[in-house]
Amino acid sequence: MDESQQLMGQNERLKSYRTLVLVFLGFIVCFIDRSAMNIALAYVGKSFTLTPAQLGVVGSAFFFSYSLMQVPGGWLVDRFGTKWMTVLSLLAWSVFTVMTGFAWSFTSLIIIRVLFGIGEGSYPSAAMKQVRLAFPENKRGQASAVAISSNYIGNALAPFIVAPLIALLSWRGAFHVVGVLGLVYLAFYYFFERPLNREIPDYDTGDQKVKGKFDWRVLSFSVVVFGFSVITKGLDTWMPTCLLQARHINLKGIAWLVPLPSITAGIGSFIAGFIMVKFFTGHEKWLISLSALVTMVFMYGMFHSLSLTGVITFEVLAYFTKSIGFAASYAFVAQLVAKTNYGASIGVVNFGGQLAGFLAPILIGLVIQGTHSYTAAFLVLTFFALLAFVASLTIHGKKAN
């Protein structure tokens, strides 16, 4: 290999890692924006004098439209390319984040949140397909897992950014600032990825033999992601209430522990691709299966621990192993699915995760109401780890180009 070829190879690697960094940062901004409403919900409710039921509708409005947009959003990415769909998604969700701060009624707030979900809906498919196209086969699984780890980092950072903004500027001002942050990132992304430069393709025609054909294998991954996501959303929503009401633990005294599960999950997601390539090449689905089984064990320990130390330890371990299986699912999809249909395929997988975001808080609430037991409710979550395990056993097929 001569010097010019070496230089060309280095440039391609730099472009690949630049794309990964941009996608990583975009996901962090995405999760800060979507988490803002959870943090501001009490203030929004007070401002509009909303009932608990109305607050629930506000919290679910985003997930309703966001989940429905996953599959059509992925199709749009395959049709029009990753970069322009990223630009449109960033612009839409940032504008509607700003508009949230201008909501003048309950009805206007719901409409804005639904539009926010539609605007953000195509970003995951666009972002993950960019990573899929940017890296060679032996690196794309690891890169995809790293990209997914940004989700947990965004969740962990959101309270430290949004809460001080609410205290300083009110909830309306917080949404304005966070929305502007998205627009700033959009300019940053546009400058580096240059969607107008057709010499740098943002899509690949791939294998024309599979173009437009649905890859049924992604349904297994969608169920796996659904199972893991029910656990995440169920714990995120109800764990603080469980600690306070069932175990009588003062949350103010352990506020510093709140980000630990998300931080640990971020670490698990980050290393999932490396573990898969290093130890599970040719047996990738068994990493997902093993993660689901170990998560079941840790969850059982978490909800039967009598001490705060035990509860937190098992929760952190459960998030760690669950996140490995979750990220490994996306990493394996990146290796299996043809690039031609990858956007739509990721949309199907994401739909499972977002459907969980909509259903899990409601499901756990109904179980608690019916049984008057947090232990019974959270043991239900163990069933979804089992569901992820069973679904992982149905994964099969050879890798596509």
Short mmCIF file of C-alpha atoms in Angstrom, two decimals:
data_model
loop_
_atom_site.label_atom_id
_atom_site.label_comp_id
_atom_site.label_asym_id
_atom_site.label_seq_id
_atom_site.Cartn_x
_atom_site.Cartn_y
_atom_site.Cartn_z
CA MET A 1 0.00 0.00 0.00
CA ASP A 2 1.53 3.33 -1.10
CA GLU A 3 1.44 6.59 0.86
CA SER A 4 -1.59 7.99 -1.03
CA GLN A 5 -3.64 4.88 -0.27
CA GLN A 6 -2.67 5.05 3.39
CA LEU A 7 -3.68 8.69 3.51
CA MET A 8 -7.00 7.89 1.84
CA GLY A 9 -7.64 5.14 4.38
CA GLN A 10 -6.89 7.51 7.27
CA ASN A 11 -9.27 10.10 5.83
CA GLU A 12 -12.05 7.54 5.54
CA ARG A 13 -11.54 6.47 9.15
CA LEU A 14 -11.62 10.09 10.30
CA LYS A 15 -14.89 10.64 8.39
CA SER A 16 -16.36 7.52 10.00
CA TYR A 17 -15.47 8.61 13.53
CA ARG A 18 -16.62 12.15 12.82
CA THR A 19 -20.02 10.76 11.82
CA LEU A 20 -20.14 8.65 15.00
CA VAL A 21 -19.34 11.66 17.18
CA LEU A 22 -22.03 13.75 15.47
CA VAL A 23 -24.63 11.00 15.86
CA PHE A 24 -23.58 10.51 19.50
CA LEU A 25 -23.98 14.22 20.28
CA GLY A 26 -27.28 14.36 18.37
CA PHE A 27 -28.74 11.57 20.49
CA ILE A 28 -27.66 13.37 23.68
CA VAL A 29 -29.45 16.55 22.53
CA CYS A 30 -32.45 14.42 21.51
CA PHE A 31 -32.77 12.82 24.95
CA ILE A 32 -32.26 16.09 26.80
CA ASP A 33 -35.11 17.60 24.77
CA ARG A 34 -37.49 14.70 25.32
CA SER A 35 -36.61 14.41 29.04
CA ALA A 36 -37.35 18.07 29.67
CA MET A 37 -41.10 17.45 29.96
CA ASN A 38 -40.65 14.72 32.60
CA ILE A 39 -38.59 17.12 34.70
CA ALA A 40 -40.93 20.08 34.16
CA LEU A 41 -44.21 18.15 34.40
CA ALA A 42 -45.13 19.31 37.92
CA TYR A 43 -44.55 22.95 36.97
CA VAL A 44 -46.53 22.55 33.74
CA GLY A 45 -49.40 21.00 35.68
CA LYS A 46 -49.44 23.87 38.16
CA SER A 47 -49.31 26.46 35.38
CA PHE A 48 -52.34 25.01 33.56
CA THR A 49 -54.09 23.58 36.66
CA LEU A 50 -54.06 20.06 35.21
CA THR A 51 -55.45 16.92 36.83
CA PRO A 52 -53.23 13.82 37.27
CA ALA A 53 -55.01 12.23 34.31
CA GLN A 54 -54.26 15.25 32.13
CA LEU A 55 -50.63 15.17 33.24
CA GLY A 56 -50.51 11.54 32.14
CA VAL A 57 -51.79 12.53 28.71
CA VAL A 58 -49.11 15.24 28.48
CA GLY A 59 -46.43 12.71 29.36
CA SER A 60 -47.69 10.15 26.85
CA ALA A 61 -48.44 12.49 23.94
CA PHE A 62 -44.84 12.48 22.74
CA PHE A 63 -44.47 8.69 22.85
CA PHE A 64 -47.79 8.23 21.02
CA SER A 65 -46.70 10.10 17.88
CA TYR A 66 -43.01 9.23 18.22
CA SER A 67 -43.70 5.49 18.24
CA LEU A 68 -46.09 5.74 15.30
CA MET A 69 -43.47 7.66 13.32
CA GLN A 70 -40.71 5.05 13.69
CA VAL A 71 -41.56 2.87 10.68
CA PRO A 72 -42.59 5.64 8.22
CA GLY A 73 -39.61 7.67 9.44
CA GLY A 74 -37.28 4.79 8.63
CA TRP A 75 -38.86 4.43 5.20
CA LEU A 76 -38.28 8.15 4.54
CA VAL A 77 -34.63 7.74 5.50
CA ASP A 78 -34.22 4.87 3.01
CA ARG A 79 -36.00 6.95 0.36
CA PHE A 80 -34.41 10.38 0.79
CA GLY A 81 -31.12 9.73 2.57
CA THR A 82 -29.80 10.06 6.09
CA LYS A 83 -28.43 13.59 6.14
CA TRP A 84 -31.43 15.52 4.89
CA MET A 85 -33.78 13.53 7.12
CA THR A 86 -31.47 14.28 10.06
CA VAL A 87 -31.59 17.99 9.23
CA LEU A 88 -35.38 17.99 8.92
CA SER A 89 -35.80 16.03 12.14
CA LEU A 90 -33.43 18.28 14.09
CA LEU A 91 -35.16 21.39 12.79
CA ALA A 92 -38.66 20.09 13.57
CA TRP A 93 -38.00 18.81 17.07
CA SER A 94 -36.01 21.92 18.06
CA VAL A 95 -38.75 24.26 16.82
CA PHE A 96 -41.48 22.33 18.65
CA THR A 97 -39.35 22.22 21.81
CA VAL A 98 -39.22 26.02 21.69
CA MET A 99 -42.96 26.11 20.92
CA THR A 100 -43.67 24.00 24.03
CA GLY A 101 -42.60 27.01 26.08
CA PHE A 102 -45.22 29.11 24.27
CA ALA A 103 -48.14 26.70 24.88
CA TRP A 104 -51.23 28.67 26.00
CA SER A 105 -53.60 25.85 26.93
CA PHE A 106 -53.83 22.13 27.64
CA THR A 107 -55.02 21.46 24.08
CA SER A 108 -52.23 23.48 22.49
CA LEU A 109 -49.69 21.71 24.69
CA ILE A 110 -50.90 18.27 23.56
CA ILE A 111 -50.83 19.29 19.88
CA ILE A 112 -47.29 20.66 20.21
CA ARG A 113 -46.07 17.51 22.00
CA VAL A 114 -47.60 15.28 19.31
CA LEU A 115 -45.90 17.35 16.59
CA PHE A 116 -42.66 17.16 18.58
CA GLY A 117 -42.89 13.36 18.51
CA ILE A 118 -43.51 13.36 14.77
CA GLY A 119 -40.55 15.67 14.18
CA GLU A 120 -38.15 13.56 16.22
CA GLY A 121 -39.48 10.24 14.93
CA SER A 122 -37.16 9.83 11.95
CA TYR A 123 -33.95 10.77 13.78
CA PRO A 124 -33.05 7.34 15.26
CA SER A 125 -33.32 5.63 11.86
CA ALA A 126 -31.34 8.40 10.15
CA ALA A 127 -28.67 8.44 12.84
CA MET A 128 -28.21 4.68 13.06
CA LYS A 129 -28.14 4.30 9.28
CA GLN A 130 -25.40 6.94 9.09
CA VAL A 131 -23.32 4.82 11.45
CA ARG A 132 -24.20 1.67 9.48
CA LEU A 133 -22.97 3.24 6.22
CA ALA A 134 -19.92 4.95 7.73
CA PHE A 135 -18.21 1.84 9.10
CA PRO A 136 -16.98 -1.40 7.52
CA GLU A 137 -18.57 -4.70 8.50
CA ASN A 138 -16.02 -5.54 11.19
CA LYS A 139 -16.61 -2.20 12.97
CA ARG A 140 -20.28 -1.36 12.43
CA GLY A 141 -21.61 -3.46 15.32
CA GLN A 142 -19.26 -1.81 17.82
CA ALA A 143 -19.98 1.64 16.41
CA SER A 144 -23.75 1.07 16.60
CA ALA A 145 -23.53 0.02 20.26
CA VAL A 146 -21.46 3.12 21.06
CA ALA A 147 -24.08 5.29 19.37
CA ILE A 148 -26.86 3.69 21.45
CA SER A 149 -24.94 4.36 24.70
CA SER A 150 -25.51 8.08 24.14
CA ASN A 151 -29.20 7.56 24.99
CA TYR A 152 -28.38 6.80 28.60
CA ILE A 153 -25.90 9.65 28.82
CA GLY A 154 -28.54 12.08 27.57
CA ASN A 155 -30.97 10.78 30.20
CA ALA A 156 -28.37 11.18 32.94
CA LEU A 157 -27.40 14.72 31.87
CA ALA A 158 -30.95 16.04 31.41
CA PRO A 159 -31.75 16.72 35.10
CA PHE A 160 -28.49 18.62 35.59
CA ILE A 161 -29.28 20.87 32.61
CA VAL A 162 -33.07 21.25 32.68
CA ALA A 163 -33.66 21.56 36.44
CA PRO A 164 -31.34 24.57 36.90
CA LEU A 165 -32.87 26.20 33.81
CA ILE A 166 -36.35 25.81 35.31
CA ALA A 167 -35.15 27.33 38.59
CA LEU A 168 -33.54 30.23 36.75
CA LEU A 169 -35.94 30.89 33.87
CA SER A 170 -39.19 28.99 34.67
CA TRP A 171 -40.33 25.91 32.78
CA ARG A 172 -41.16 27.98 29.71
CA GLY A 173 -37.70 29.50 29.57
CA ALA A 174 -36.14 26.07 30.02
CA PHE A 175 -37.91 24.76 26.91
CA HIS A 176 -36.82 27.83 24.95
CA VAL A 177 -33.16 27.32 25.87
CA VAL A 178 -33.19 23.57 25.24
CA GLY A 179 -34.86 24.13 21.87
CA VAL A 180 -32.24 26.69 20.89
CA LEU A 181 -29.57 24.17 21.92
CA GLY A 182 -31.02 21.83 19.27
CA LEU A 183 -30.84 24.57 16.64
CA VAL A 184 -27.20 25.28 17.56
CA TYR A 185 -26.41 21.59 17.17
CA LEU A 186 -28.24 21.59 13.81
CA ALA A 187 -25.88 24.31 12.53
CA PHE A 188 -22.93 22.31 13.88
CA TYR A 189 -24.13 19.13 12.17
CA TYR A 190 -24.88 20.91 8.89
CA PHE A 191 -21.40 22.42 8.77
CA PHE A 192 -19.59 19.11 9.24
CA GLU A 193 -21.82 16.69 7.32
CA ARG A 194 -22.62 19.06 4.41
CA PRO A 195 -25.87 17.55 3.03
CA LEU A 196 -25.52 19.65 -0.14
CA ASN A 197 -22.22 17.98 -1.08
CA ARG A 198 -23.30 15.08 -3.27
CA GLU A 199 -19.72 13.79 -3.41
CA ILE A 200 -20.31 12.59 0.13
CA PRO A 201 -23.30 10.23 -0.23
CA ASP A 202 -25.82 10.04 2.58
CA TYR A 203 -27.46 6.86 1.36
CA ASP A 204 -26.43 3.69 -0.45
CA THR A 205 -28.55 1.81 -2.96
CA GLY A 206 -27.19 -1.47 -1.63
CA ASP A 207 -28.37 -4.80 -2.99
CA GLN A 208 -31.23 -4.14 -5.43
CA LYS A 209 -32.46 -7.73 -4.96
CA VAL A 210 -33.64 -6.93 -1.43
CA LYS A 211 -34.74 -3.34 -2.04
CA GLY A 212 -38.24 -2.75 -0.69
CA LYS A 213 -38.47 -6.26 0.84
CA PHE A 214 -39.33 -6.44 4.52
CA ASP A 215 -36.77 -8.33 6.57
CA TRP A 216 -38.90 -10.40 8.92
CA ARG A 217 -35.95 -11.07 11.21
CA VAL A 218 -36.21 -7.59 12.67
CA LEU A 219 -39.47 -8.58 14.40
CA SER A 220 -37.45 -10.72 16.82
CA PHE A 221 -35.24 -7.74 17.64
CA SER A 222 -38.30 -5.52 18.05
CA VAL A 223 -39.70 -7.88 20.69
CA VAL A 224 -36.31 -8.08 22.44
CA VAL A 225 -36.05 -4.30 22.54
CA PHE A 226 -39.67 -4.07 23.71
CA GLY A 227 -38.93 -6.41 26.63
CA PHE A 228 -35.80 -4.55 27.73
CA SER A 229 -37.50 -1.17 27.29
CA VAL A 230 -40.51 -2.11 29.44
CA ILE A 231 -38.04 -2.77 32.25
CA THR A 232 -36.31 0.57 31.70
CA LYS A 233 -39.47 2.66 31.47
CA GLY A 234 -41.15 0.81 34.32
CA LEU A 235 -38.21 1.36 36.65
CA ASP A 236 -37.61 4.95 35.55
CA THR A 237 -41.25 5.84 36.21
CA TRP A 238 -42.05 3.92 39.38
CA MET A 239 -38.77 3.20 41.21
CA PRO A 240 -38.64 6.59 43.04
CA THR A 241 -42.26 6.15 44.21
CA CYS A 242 -41.53 2.60 45.33
CA LEU A 243 -38.55 3.71 47.41
CA LEU A 244 -40.55 6.51 48.99
CA GLN A 245 -43.88 4.81 49.68
CA ALA A 246 -43.04 1.12 50.07
CA ARG A 247 -39.59 1.34 51.63
CA HIS A 248 -39.93 4.77 53.27
CA ILE A 249 -36.57 5.96 51.98
CA ASN A 250 -35.99 9.71 51.94
CA LEU A 251 -35.18 10.48 48.31
CA LYS A 252 -33.62 13.85 49.14
CA GLY A 253 -30.87 12.10 51.01
CA ILE A 254 -30.00 9.85 48.08
CA ALA A 255 -30.46 12.32 45.20
CA TRP A 256 -26.88 11.73 44.13
CA LEU A 257 -27.75 8.07 43.47
CA VAL A 258 -30.50 8.86 40.95
CA PRO A 259 -28.21 9.10 37.86
CA LEU A 260 -26.24 5.95 38.75
CA PRO A 261 -28.45 3.45 36.84
CA SER A 262 -28.35 5.58 33.67
CA ILE A 263 -24.59 6.09 33.95
CA THR A 264 -24.04 2.36 34.45
CA ALA A 265 -26.38 1.57 31.56
CA GLY A 266 -24.39 3.97 29.37
CA ILE A 267 -21.20 2.09 30.21
CA GLY A 268 -22.88 -1.24 29.46
CA SER A 269 -24.14 -0.02 26.10
CA PHE A 270 -20.76 1.47 25.22
CA ILE A 271 -18.90 -1.81 25.72
CA ALA A 272 -21.63 -4.12 24.35
CA GLY A 273 -20.33 -4.02 20.78
CA PHE A 274 -16.77 -4.75 21.87
CA ILE A 275 -17.93 -7.71 23.98
CA MET A 276 -19.98 -9.04 21.07
CA VAL A 277 -17.08 -8.86 18.62
CA LYS A 278 -14.43 -10.10 21.07
CA PHE A 279 -16.26 -13.03 22.67
CA PHE A 280 -19.47 -13.75 20.71
CA THR A 281 -18.54 -13.56 17.03
CA GLY A 282 -20.73 -16.10 15.25
CA HIS A 283 -22.85 -16.48 18.41
CA GLU A 284 -24.10 -12.92 18.79
CA LYS A 285 -27.62 -13.78 19.84
CA TRP A 286 -26.32 -15.64 22.90
CA LEU A 287 -24.94 -12.38 24.30
CA ILE A 288 -28.47 -10.94 24.12
CA SER A 289 -29.94 -14.10 25.67
CA LEU A 290 -27.39 -14.18 28.48
CA SER A 291 -27.99 -10.51 29.24
CA ALA A 292 -31.74 -11.12 29.56
CA LEU A 293 -31.26 -14.07 31.92
CA VAL A 294 -28.77 -12.26 34.17
CA THR A 295 -31.04 -9.21 34.24
CA MET A 296 -33.85 -11.43 35.58
CA VAL A 297 -31.61 -12.58 38.41
CA PHE A 298 -30.56 -9.06 39.38
CA MET A 299 -34.13 -7.76 39.28
CA TYR A 300 -35.25 -10.54 41.58
CA GLY A 301 -32.48 -9.58 43.98
CA MET A 302 -33.33 -5.89 43.76
CA PHE A 303 -36.94 -6.25 44.82
CA HIS A 304 -36.19 -8.67 47.64
CA SER A 305 -33.36 -6.68 49.18
CA LEU A 306 -34.10 -5.30 52.64
CA SER A 307 -31.39 -2.62 52.67
CA LEU A 308 -30.94 0.50 50.56
CA THR A 309 -27.46 -0.69 49.61
CA GLY A 310 -28.87 -3.95 48.29
CA VAL A 311 -31.64 -2.24 46.34
CA ILE A 312 -29.29 0.24 44.66
CA THR A 313 -26.62 -2.38 43.96
CA PHE A 314 -29.00 -4.78 42.25
CA GLU A 315 -30.70 -1.95 40.36
CA VAL A 316 -27.36 -0.74 38.99
CA LEU A 317 -26.38 -4.30 38.02
CA ALA A 318 -29.75 -4.88 36.33
CA TYR A 319 -29.40 -1.70 34.30
CA PHE A 320 -25.85 -2.68 33.34
CA THR A 321 -26.71 -6.16 32.03
CA LYS A 322 -29.97 -5.01 30.44
CA SER A 323 -28.19 -2.25 28.54
CA ILE A 324 -25.65 -4.73 27.17
CA GLY A 325 -28.45 -6.84 25.69
CA PHE A 326 -30.28 -3.75 24.45
CA ALA A 327 -27.24 -2.25 22.67
CA ALA A 328 -26.11 -5.67 21.39
CA SER A 329 -29.50 -6.00 19.69
CA TYR A 330 -28.88 -2.85 17.66
CA ALA A 331 -25.29 -3.88 17.00
CA PHE A 332 -26.41 -7.25 15.65
CA VAL A 333 -29.12 -5.66 13.49
CA ALA A 334 -26.41 -3.48 11.94
CA GLN A 335 -24.60 -6.65 10.90
CA LEU A 336 -27.63 -8.62 9.70
CA VAL A 337 -29.86 -6.23 7.78
CA ALA A 338 -29.14 -5.04 4.25
CA LYS A 339 -28.22 -1.35 4.02
CA THR A 340 -30.95 -0.76 1.41
CA ASN A 341 -33.72 -1.35 3.97
CA TYR A 342 -31.80 -0.53 7.11
CA GLY A 343 -33.67 2.69 7.91
CA ALA A 344 -37.08 1.00 7.84
CA SER A 345 -35.69 -2.01 9.74
CA ILE A 346 -34.35 0.16 12.56
CA GLY A 347 -37.72 1.90 12.57
CA VAL A 348 -39.44 -1.43 13.28
CA VAL A 349 -36.96 -2.21 16.08
CA ASN A 350 -37.39 1.27 17.56
CA PHE A 351 -41.15 0.90 17.45
CA GLY A 352 -40.87 -1.91 20.00
CA GLY A 353 -38.87 0.31 22.34
CA GLN A 354 -41.16 3.32 22.01
CA LEU A 355 -44.32 1.23 22.40
CA ALA A 356 -42.83 0.11 25.71
CA GLY A 357 -42.33 3.75 26.67
CA PHE A 358 -46.03 4.35 26.15
CA LEU A 359 -47.36 1.16 27.77
CA ALA A 360 -44.97 0.38 30.65
CA PRO A 361 -45.90 3.23 33.05
CA ILE A 362 -49.61 2.52 32.52
CA LEU A 363 -49.17 -1.25 32.96
CA ILE A 364 -47.20 -0.95 36.19
CA GLY A 365 -49.67 1.61 37.53
CA LEU A 366 -52.57 -0.77 36.88
CA VAL A 367 -50.78 -3.66 38.61
CA ILE A 368 -49.99 -1.51 41.65
CA GLN A 369 -53.59 -0.31 41.80
CA GLY A 370 -54.95 -3.85 41.49
CA THR A 371 -52.56 -5.63 43.87
CA HIS A 372 -51.56 -2.77 46.21
CA SER A 373 -48.06 -4.18 45.97
CA TYR A 374 -44.94 -2.71 44.40
CA THR A 375 -43.22 -6.08 44.68
CA ALA A 376 -45.91 -7.72 42.55
CA ALA A 377 -45.72 -4.89 40.03
CA PHE A 378 -41.98 -5.06 39.62
CA LEU A 379 -41.98 -8.84 39.48
CA VAL A 380 -44.15 -8.37 36.39
CA LEU A 381 -41.15 -6.61 34.87
CA THR A 382 -39.17 -9.81 35.31
CA PHE A 383 -41.58 -11.43 32.85
CA PHE A 384 -40.46 -8.94 30.20
CA ALA A 385 -36.83 -9.96 30.72
CA LEU A 386 -38.04 -13.51 30.08
CA LEU A 387 -39.86 -12.26 26.98
CA ALA A 388 -36.63 -10.68 25.71
CA PHE A 389 -34.82 -13.98 26.34
CA VAL A 390 -37.36 -16.07 24.45
CA ALA A 391 -37.44 -13.60 21.54
CA SER A 392 -33.64 -13.64 21.34
CA LEU A 393 -33.72 -17.39 20.73
CA THR A 394 -35.67 -16.80 17.51
CA ILE A 395 -32.96 -14.58 16.01
CA HIS A 396 -31.26 -16.23 13.06
CA GLY A 397 -29.89 -15.57 9.61
CA LYS A 398 -26.70 -14.62 7.87
CA LYS A 399 -25.20 -11.18 7.58
CA ALA A 400 -26.19 -8.88 4.70
CA ASN A 401 -24.26 -6.22 2.80
#
